[in-house]
mmCIF file of N, CA and C in Angstrom:
data_model
loop_
_atom_site.group_PDB
_atom_site.id
_atom_site.type_symbol
_atom_site.label_atom_id
_atom_site.label_comp_id
_atom_site.label_asym_id
_atom_site.label_seq_id
_atom_site.Cartn_x
_atom_site.Cartn_y
_atom_site.Cartn_z
ATOM 1 N N MET A 1 94.424 116.683 50.834
ATOM 2 C CA MET A 1 93.512 115.785 50.172
ATOM 3 C C MET A 1 92.133 115.972 50.791
ATOM 4 N N VAL A 2 91.144 115.983 49.958
ATOM 5 C CA VAL A 2 89.753 115.996 50.401
ATOM 6 C C VAL A 2 89.162 114.684 49.914
ATOM 7 N N ALA A 3 88.669 113.870 50.830
ATOM 8 C CA ALA A 3 88.199 112.534 50.462
ATOM 9 C C ALA A 3 86.754 112.335 50.881
ATOM 10 N N GLU A 4 86.094 111.443 50.186
ATOM 11 C CA GLU A 4 84.732 111.049 50.540
ATOM 12 C C GLU A 4 84.752 109.589 50.944
ATOM 13 N N TRP A 5 83.995 109.290 51.996
ATOM 14 C CA TRP A 5 83.912 107.924 52.508
ATOM 15 C C TRP A 5 82.458 107.504 52.591
ATOM 16 N N THR A 6 82.222 106.242 52.409
ATOM 17 C CA THR A 6 80.896 105.681 52.645
ATOM 18 C C THR A 6 81.031 104.630 53.737
ATOM 19 N N SER A 7 79.939 104.330 54.376
ATOM 20 C CA SER A 7 79.966 103.322 55.430
ATOM 21 C C SER A 7 78.797 102.374 55.240
ATOM 22 N N GLN A 8 79.125 101.100 55.164
ATOM 23 C CA GLN A 8 78.104 100.067 55.059
ATOM 24 C C GLN A 8 78.421 98.994 56.085
ATOM 25 N N ALA A 9 77.451 98.658 56.885
ATOM 26 C CA ALA A 9 77.608 97.633 57.927
ATOM 27 C C ALA A 9 78.802 97.941 58.828
ATOM 28 N N GLY A 10 79.015 99.230 59.112
ATOM 29 C CA GLY A 10 80.085 99.624 60.012
ATOM 30 C C GLY A 10 81.475 99.623 59.404
ATOM 31 N N VAL A 11 81.580 99.379 58.096
ATOM 32 C CA VAL A 11 82.879 99.357 57.428
ATOM 33 C C VAL A 11 82.975 100.580 56.522
ATOM 34 N N GLY A 12 83.997 101.419 56.748
ATOM 35 C CA GLY A 12 84.197 102.596 55.914
ATOM 36 C C GLY A 12 84.939 102.251 54.638
ATOM 37 N N ARG A 13 84.525 102.874 53.561
ATOM 38 C CA ARG A 13 85.182 102.661 52.267
ATOM 39 C C ARG A 13 85.460 104.011 51.612
ATOM 40 N N HIS A 14 86.673 104.142 51.068
ATOM 41 C CA HIS A 14 87.068 105.355 50.368
ATOM 42 C C HIS A 14 86.329 105.424 49.040
ATOM 43 N N ARG A 15 85.727 106.580 48.749
ATOM 44 C CA ARG A 15 84.954 106.730 47.524
ATOM 45 C C ARG A 15 85.648 107.592 46.481
ATOM 46 N N ALA A 16 86.114 108.750 46.860
ATOM 47 C CA ALA A 16 86.717 109.670 45.899
ATOM 48 C C ALA A 16 87.636 110.631 46.641
ATOM 49 N N ALA A 17 88.637 111.151 45.940
ATOM 50 C CA ALA A 17 89.569 112.092 46.558
ATOM 51 C C ALA A 17 89.939 113.185 45.573
ATOM 52 N N SER A 18 90.226 114.350 46.107
ATOM 53 C CA SER A 18 90.804 115.432 45.320
ATOM 54 C C SER A 18 91.912 116.037 46.170
ATOM 55 N N TYR A 19 92.842 116.709 45.534
ATOM 56 C CA TYR A 19 94.015 117.212 46.234
ATOM 57 C C TYR A 19 94.111 118.722 46.095
ATOM 58 N N VAL A 20 94.533 119.382 47.161
ATOM 59 C CA VAL A 20 94.720 120.823 47.187
ATOM 60 C C VAL A 20 96.158 121.068 47.605
ATOM 61 N N ALA A 21 96.945 121.678 46.725
ATOM 62 C CA ALA A 21 98.355 121.927 47.036
ATOM 63 C C ALA A 21 98.829 123.196 46.333
ATOM 64 N N PRO A 22 98.332 124.365 46.753
ATOM 65 C CA PRO A 22 98.758 125.601 46.096
ATOM 66 C C PRO A 22 100.157 126.012 46.538
ATOM 67 N N LEU A 23 100.818 126.790 45.704
ATOM 68 C CA LEU A 23 102.099 127.372 46.089
ATOM 69 C C LEU A 23 101.821 128.524 47.043
ATOM 70 N N GLY A 24 102.693 128.736 47.985
ATOM 71 C CA GLY A 24 102.504 129.831 48.927
ATOM 72 C C GLY A 24 102.392 129.323 50.345
ATOM 73 N N GLY A 25 101.991 130.212 51.207
ATOM 74 C CA GLY A 25 101.912 129.895 52.625
ATOM 75 C C GLY A 25 100.582 129.308 53.041
ATOM 76 N N PRO A 26 100.395 129.195 54.337
ATOM 77 C CA PRO A 26 99.180 128.590 54.880
ATOM 78 C C PRO A 26 97.888 129.292 54.465
ATOM 79 N N GLU A 27 97.900 130.622 54.336
ATOM 80 C CA GLU A 27 96.664 131.324 53.976
ATOM 81 C C GLU A 27 96.195 130.930 52.579
ATOM 82 N N GLY A 28 97.109 130.791 51.646
ATOM 83 C CA GLY A 28 96.727 130.333 50.308
ATOM 84 C C GLY A 28 96.160 128.929 50.347
ATOM 85 N N PHE A 29 96.745 128.089 51.172
ATOM 86 C CA PHE A 29 96.271 126.719 51.315
ATOM 87 C C PHE A 29 94.873 126.706 51.918
ATOM 88 N N SER A 30 94.681 127.495 52.959
ATOM 89 C CA SER A 30 93.395 127.550 53.646
ATOM 90 C C SER A 30 92.280 127.967 52.696
ATOM 91 N N THR A 31 92.523 128.982 51.890
ATOM 92 C CA THR A 31 91.514 129.476 50.950
ATOM 93 C C THR A 31 91.135 128.411 49.940
ATOM 94 N N LYS A 32 92.123 127.757 49.354
ATOM 95 C CA LYS A 32 91.861 126.706 48.356
ATOM 96 C C LYS A 32 91.162 125.507 48.993
ATOM 97 N N LEU A 33 91.597 125.131 50.187
ATOM 98 C CA LEU A 33 90.992 123.991 50.867
ATOM 99 C C LEU A 33 89.527 124.272 51.202
ATOM 100 N N GLN A 34 89.239 125.473 51.692
ATOM 101 C CA GLN A 34 87.856 125.828 52.009
ATOM 102 C C GLN A 34 86.959 125.718 50.782
ATOM 103 N N ALA A 35 87.454 126.179 49.637
ATOM 104 C CA ALA A 35 86.661 126.109 48.407
ATOM 105 C C ALA A 35 86.359 124.657 48.041
ATOM 106 N N GLU A 36 87.346 123.788 48.154
ATOM 107 C CA GLU A 36 87.146 122.377 47.812
ATOM 108 C C GLU A 36 86.203 121.694 48.803
ATOM 109 N N VAL A 37 86.359 121.988 50.081
ATOM 110 C CA VAL A 37 85.478 121.394 51.093
ATOM 111 C C VAL A 37 84.040 121.856 50.869
ATOM 112 N N ARG A 38 83.839 123.154 50.620
ATOM 113 C CA ARG A 38 82.481 123.661 50.355
ATOM 114 C C ARG A 38 81.866 122.970 49.152
ATOM 115 N N SER A 39 82.656 122.799 48.096
ATOM 116 C CA SER A 39 82.163 122.139 46.888
ATOM 117 C C SER A 39 81.734 120.705 47.188
ATOM 118 N N ARG A 40 82.558 119.977 47.926
ATOM 119 C CA ARG A 40 82.230 118.585 48.275
ATOM 120 C C ARG A 40 80.992 118.502 49.155
ATOM 121 N N LEU A 41 80.910 119.368 50.161
ATOM 122 C CA LEU A 41 79.760 119.333 51.063
ATOM 123 C C LEU A 41 78.474 119.702 50.334
ATOM 124 N N LYS A 42 78.571 120.645 49.401
ATOM 125 C CA LYS A 42 77.390 121.056 48.636
ATOM 126 C C LYS A 42 76.867 119.901 47.782
ATOM 127 N N ARG A 43 77.779 119.153 47.171
ATOM 128 C CA ARG A 43 77.377 118.045 46.291
ATOM 129 C C ARG A 43 76.958 116.801 47.053
ATOM 130 N N HIS A 44 77.658 116.492 48.134
ATOM 131 C CA HIS A 44 77.465 115.193 48.774
ATOM 132 C C HIS A 44 77.110 115.251 50.258
ATOM 133 N N GLY A 45 77.206 116.416 50.875
ATOM 134 C CA GLY A 45 76.960 116.491 52.315
ATOM 135 C C GLY A 45 78.049 115.774 53.081
ATOM 136 N N GLY A 46 77.800 115.476 54.322
ATOM 137 C CA GLY A 46 78.767 114.710 55.104
ATOM 138 C C GLY A 46 79.371 115.513 56.232
ATOM 139 N N GLN A 47 80.414 114.963 56.809
ATOM 140 C CA GLN A 47 81.108 115.563 57.937
ATOM 141 C C GLN A 47 82.540 115.868 57.534
ATOM 142 N N VAL A 48 83.169 116.760 58.288
ATOM 143 C CA VAL A 48 84.548 117.160 58.011
ATOM 144 C C VAL A 48 85.452 116.654 59.129
ATOM 145 N N ALA A 49 86.587 116.090 58.750
ATOM 146 C CA ALA A 49 87.655 115.734 59.685
ATOM 147 C C ALA A 49 88.948 116.297 59.111
ATOM 148 N N VAL A 50 89.757 116.905 59.950
ATOM 149 C CA VAL A 50 91.031 117.470 59.519
ATOM 150 C C VAL A 50 92.137 116.554 60.015
ATOM 151 N N ILE A 51 92.923 116.014 59.086
ATOM 152 C CA ILE A 51 94.045 115.147 59.438
ATOM 153 C C ILE A 51 95.327 115.881 59.083
ATOM 154 N N GLY A 52 96.215 116.041 60.062
ATOM 155 C CA GLY A 52 97.456 116.760 59.829
ATOM 156 C C GLY A 52 98.625 116.090 60.520
ATOM 157 N N ASP A 53 99.770 116.770 60.450
ATOM 158 C CA ASP A 53 100.995 116.213 61.016
ATOM 159 C C ASP A 53 101.305 116.756 62.409
ATOM 160 N N GLY A 54 100.412 117.560 62.955
ATOM 161 C CA GLY A 54 100.635 118.131 64.278
ATOM 162 C C GLY A 54 101.266 119.508 64.245
ATOM 163 N N ALA A 55 101.506 120.048 63.044
ATOM 164 C CA ALA A 55 102.082 121.387 62.935
ATOM 165 C C ALA A 55 101.104 122.412 63.515
ATOM 166 N N GLU A 56 101.643 123.409 64.206
ATOM 167 C CA GLU A 56 100.788 124.404 64.855
ATOM 168 C C GLU A 56 99.902 125.140 63.866
ATOM 169 N N TRP A 57 100.447 125.489 62.687
ATOM 170 C CA TRP A 57 99.645 126.256 61.733
ATOM 171 C C TRP A 57 98.454 125.451 61.230
ATOM 172 N N ILE A 58 98.595 124.135 61.117
ATOM 173 C CA ILE A 58 97.469 123.302 60.686
ATOM 174 C C ILE A 58 96.418 123.259 61.797
ATOM 175 N N GLY A 59 96.851 123.134 63.032
ATOM 176 C CA GLY A 59 95.921 123.140 64.160
ATOM 177 C C GLY A 59 95.152 124.446 64.258
ATOM 178 N N ARG A 60 95.858 125.581 64.087
ATOM 179 C CA ARG A 60 95.183 126.888 64.130
ATOM 180 C C ARG A 60 94.184 127.021 62.990
ATOM 181 N N MET A 61 94.580 126.591 61.785
ATOM 182 C CA MET A 61 93.687 126.663 60.634
ATOM 183 C C MET A 61 92.460 125.785 60.862
ATOM 184 N N ALA A 62 92.660 124.585 61.377
ATOM 185 C CA ALA A 62 91.546 123.663 61.613
ATOM 186 C C ALA A 62 90.576 124.245 62.636
ATOM 187 N N GLU A 63 91.099 124.803 63.726
ATOM 188 C CA GLU A 63 90.236 125.407 64.751
ATOM 189 C C GLU A 63 89.458 126.589 64.189
ATOM 190 N N ARG A 64 90.113 127.395 63.373
ATOM 191 C CA ARG A 64 89.476 128.585 62.814
ATOM 192 C C ARG A 64 88.451 128.234 61.735
ATOM 193 N N ASP A 65 88.851 127.383 60.779
ATOM 194 C CA ASP A 65 88.017 127.115 59.604
ATOM 195 C C ASP A 65 87.033 125.969 59.799
ATOM 196 N N TYR A 66 87.368 125.013 60.667
ATOM 197 C CA TYR A 66 86.536 123.815 60.856
ATOM 198 C C TYR A 66 86.393 123.500 62.349
ATOM 199 N N PRO A 67 85.784 124.412 63.115
ATOM 200 C CA PRO A 67 85.726 124.225 64.569
ATOM 201 C C PRO A 67 84.913 123.009 65.012
ATOM 202 N N ASN A 68 83.990 122.556 64.189
ATOM 203 C CA ASN A 68 83.163 121.403 64.561
ATOM 204 C C ASN A 68 83.689 120.087 64.006
ATOM 205 N N ALA A 69 84.814 120.140 63.323
ATOM 206 C CA ALA A 69 85.395 118.933 62.722
ATOM 207 C C ALA A 69 86.211 118.160 63.749
ATOM 208 N N ALA A 70 86.392 116.875 63.480
ATOM 209 C CA ALA A 70 87.344 116.077 64.253
ATOM 210 C C ALA A 70 88.741 116.480 63.791
ATOM 211 N N HIS A 71 89.646 116.734 64.723
ATOM 212 C CA HIS A 71 91.026 117.107 64.399
ATOM 213 C C HIS A 71 91.920 115.938 64.782
ATOM 214 N N ILE A 72 92.608 115.376 63.799
ATOM 215 C CA ILE A 72 93.351 114.129 63.977
ATOM 216 C C ILE A 72 94.801 114.319 63.535
ATOM 217 N N VAL A 73 95.748 113.812 64.328
ATOM 218 C CA VAL A 73 97.152 113.751 63.908
ATOM 219 C C VAL A 73 97.375 112.350 63.346
ATOM 220 N N ASP A 74 97.965 112.285 62.143
ATOM 221 C CA ASP A 74 98.159 110.975 61.504
ATOM 222 C C ASP A 74 99.135 110.114 62.309
ATOM 223 N N TRP A 75 98.994 108.807 62.147
ATOM 224 C CA TRP A 75 99.731 107.831 62.952
ATOM 225 C C TRP A 75 101.245 108.024 62.860
ATOM 226 N N TYR A 76 101.778 108.210 61.668
ATOM 227 C CA TYR A 76 103.221 108.371 61.488
ATOM 228 C C TYR A 76 103.731 109.511 62.368
ATOM 229 N N HIS A 77 103.043 110.646 62.332
ATOM 230 C CA HIS A 77 103.505 111.801 63.091
ATOM 231 C C HIS A 77 103.240 111.666 64.589
ATOM 232 N N VAL A 78 102.195 110.943 64.985
ATOM 233 C CA VAL A 78 101.980 110.663 66.412
ATOM 234 C C VAL A 78 103.189 109.907 66.958
ATOM 235 N N VAL A 79 103.616 108.872 66.244
ATOM 236 C CA VAL A 79 104.765 108.071 66.683
ATOM 237 C C VAL A 79 106.032 108.924 66.693
ATOM 238 N N GLN A 80 106.210 109.758 65.673
ATOM 239 C CA GLN A 80 107.379 110.631 65.608
ATOM 240 C C GLN A 80 107.402 111.599 66.799
ATOM 241 N N HIS A 81 106.276 112.229 67.095
ATOM 242 C CA HIS A 81 106.210 113.163 68.225
ATOM 243 C C HIS A 81 106.433 112.436 69.552
ATOM 244 N N LEU A 82 105.877 111.248 69.696
ATOM 245 C CA LEU A 82 106.065 110.458 70.912
ATOM 246 C C LEU A 82 107.539 110.085 71.090
ATOM 247 N N HIS A 83 108.198 109.708 70.003
ATOM 248 C CA HIS A 83 109.621 109.368 70.053
ATOM 249 C C HIS A 83 110.445 110.580 70.500
ATOM 250 N N GLN A 84 110.151 111.742 69.921
ATOM 251 C CA GLN A 84 110.886 112.953 70.290
ATOM 252 C C GLN A 84 110.660 113.311 71.759
ATOM 253 N N ALA A 85 109.429 113.175 72.227
ATOM 254 C CA ALA A 85 109.133 113.478 73.632
ATOM 255 C C ALA A 85 109.848 112.506 74.561
ATOM 256 N N THR A 86 109.885 111.243 74.177
ATOM 257 C CA THR A 86 110.561 110.231 74.988
ATOM 258 C C THR A 86 112.054 110.516 75.058
ATOM 259 N N GLN A 87 112.655 110.874 73.921
ATOM 260 C CA GLN A 87 114.081 111.195 73.920
ATOM 261 C C GLN A 87 114.371 112.424 74.769
ATOM 262 N N ALA A 88 113.481 113.402 74.741
ATOM 263 C CA ALA A 88 113.684 114.610 75.532
ATOM 264 C C ALA A 88 113.567 114.313 77.031
ATOM 265 N N ARG A 89 112.713 113.384 77.387
ATOM 266 C CA ARG A 89 112.471 113.063 78.801
ATOM 267 C C ARG A 89 113.534 112.135 79.380
ATOM 268 N N PHE A 90 113.948 111.158 78.592
ATOM 269 C CA PHE A 90 114.893 110.155 79.069
ATOM 270 C C PHE A 90 116.193 110.252 78.291
ATOM 271 N N ASP A 91 117.284 109.931 78.951
ATOM 272 C CA ASP A 91 118.583 109.893 78.288
ATOM 273 C C ASP A 91 118.553 108.776 77.256
ATOM 274 N N ALA A 92 118.857 109.096 76.012
ATOM 275 C CA ALA A 92 118.747 108.113 74.932
ATOM 276 C C ALA A 92 120.011 107.279 74.750
ATOM 277 N N SER A 93 121.057 107.512 75.559
ATOM 278 C CA SER A 93 122.285 106.744 75.378
ATOM 279 C C SER A 93 122.116 105.318 75.902
ATOM 280 N N PRO A 94 122.762 104.348 75.244
ATOM 281 C CA PRO A 94 122.641 102.955 75.690
ATOM 282 C C PRO A 94 123.283 102.762 77.070
ATOM 283 N N ARG A 95 122.750 101.839 77.830
ATOM 284 C CA ARG A 95 123.277 101.568 79.167
ATOM 285 C C ARG A 95 123.461 100.070 79.347
ATOM 286 N N ILE A 96 124.437 99.740 80.136
ATOM 287 C CA ILE A 96 124.653 98.338 80.492
ATOM 288 C C ILE A 96 124.150 98.164 81.919
ATOM 289 N N ILE A 97 123.257 97.232 82.075
ATOM 290 C CA ILE A 97 122.695 96.970 83.401
ATOM 291 C C ILE A 97 123.309 95.678 83.917
ATOM 292 N N SER A 98 123.938 95.768 85.070
ATOM 293 C CA SER A 98 124.534 94.558 85.647
ATOM 294 C C SER A 98 123.760 94.165 86.899
ATOM 295 N N ALA A 99 123.697 92.869 87.106
ATOM 296 C CA ALA A 99 122.953 92.359 88.264
ATOM 297 C C ALA A 99 123.876 92.110 89.421
#
């Protein structure tokens, strides 16, 4: 999704969105996304932020194509990754603690 936001009195508001979802791998996605981002920036200006799920290919694409953008992992996936890391670090089986 490519979205436009406005800010008034410190409050951000969603203005418009378009979606990019080509068939194929990451390179096809990157090409289509770049075209849409260029079109939006040409018409409206603004800044770029890349929001993803934490997948390595999205991070590599963001670093390559949008090095000056903010790179953000969405909340759902942050919690999912944190849960997986916690399970890997600590034994997830229930325990009975007696005093």
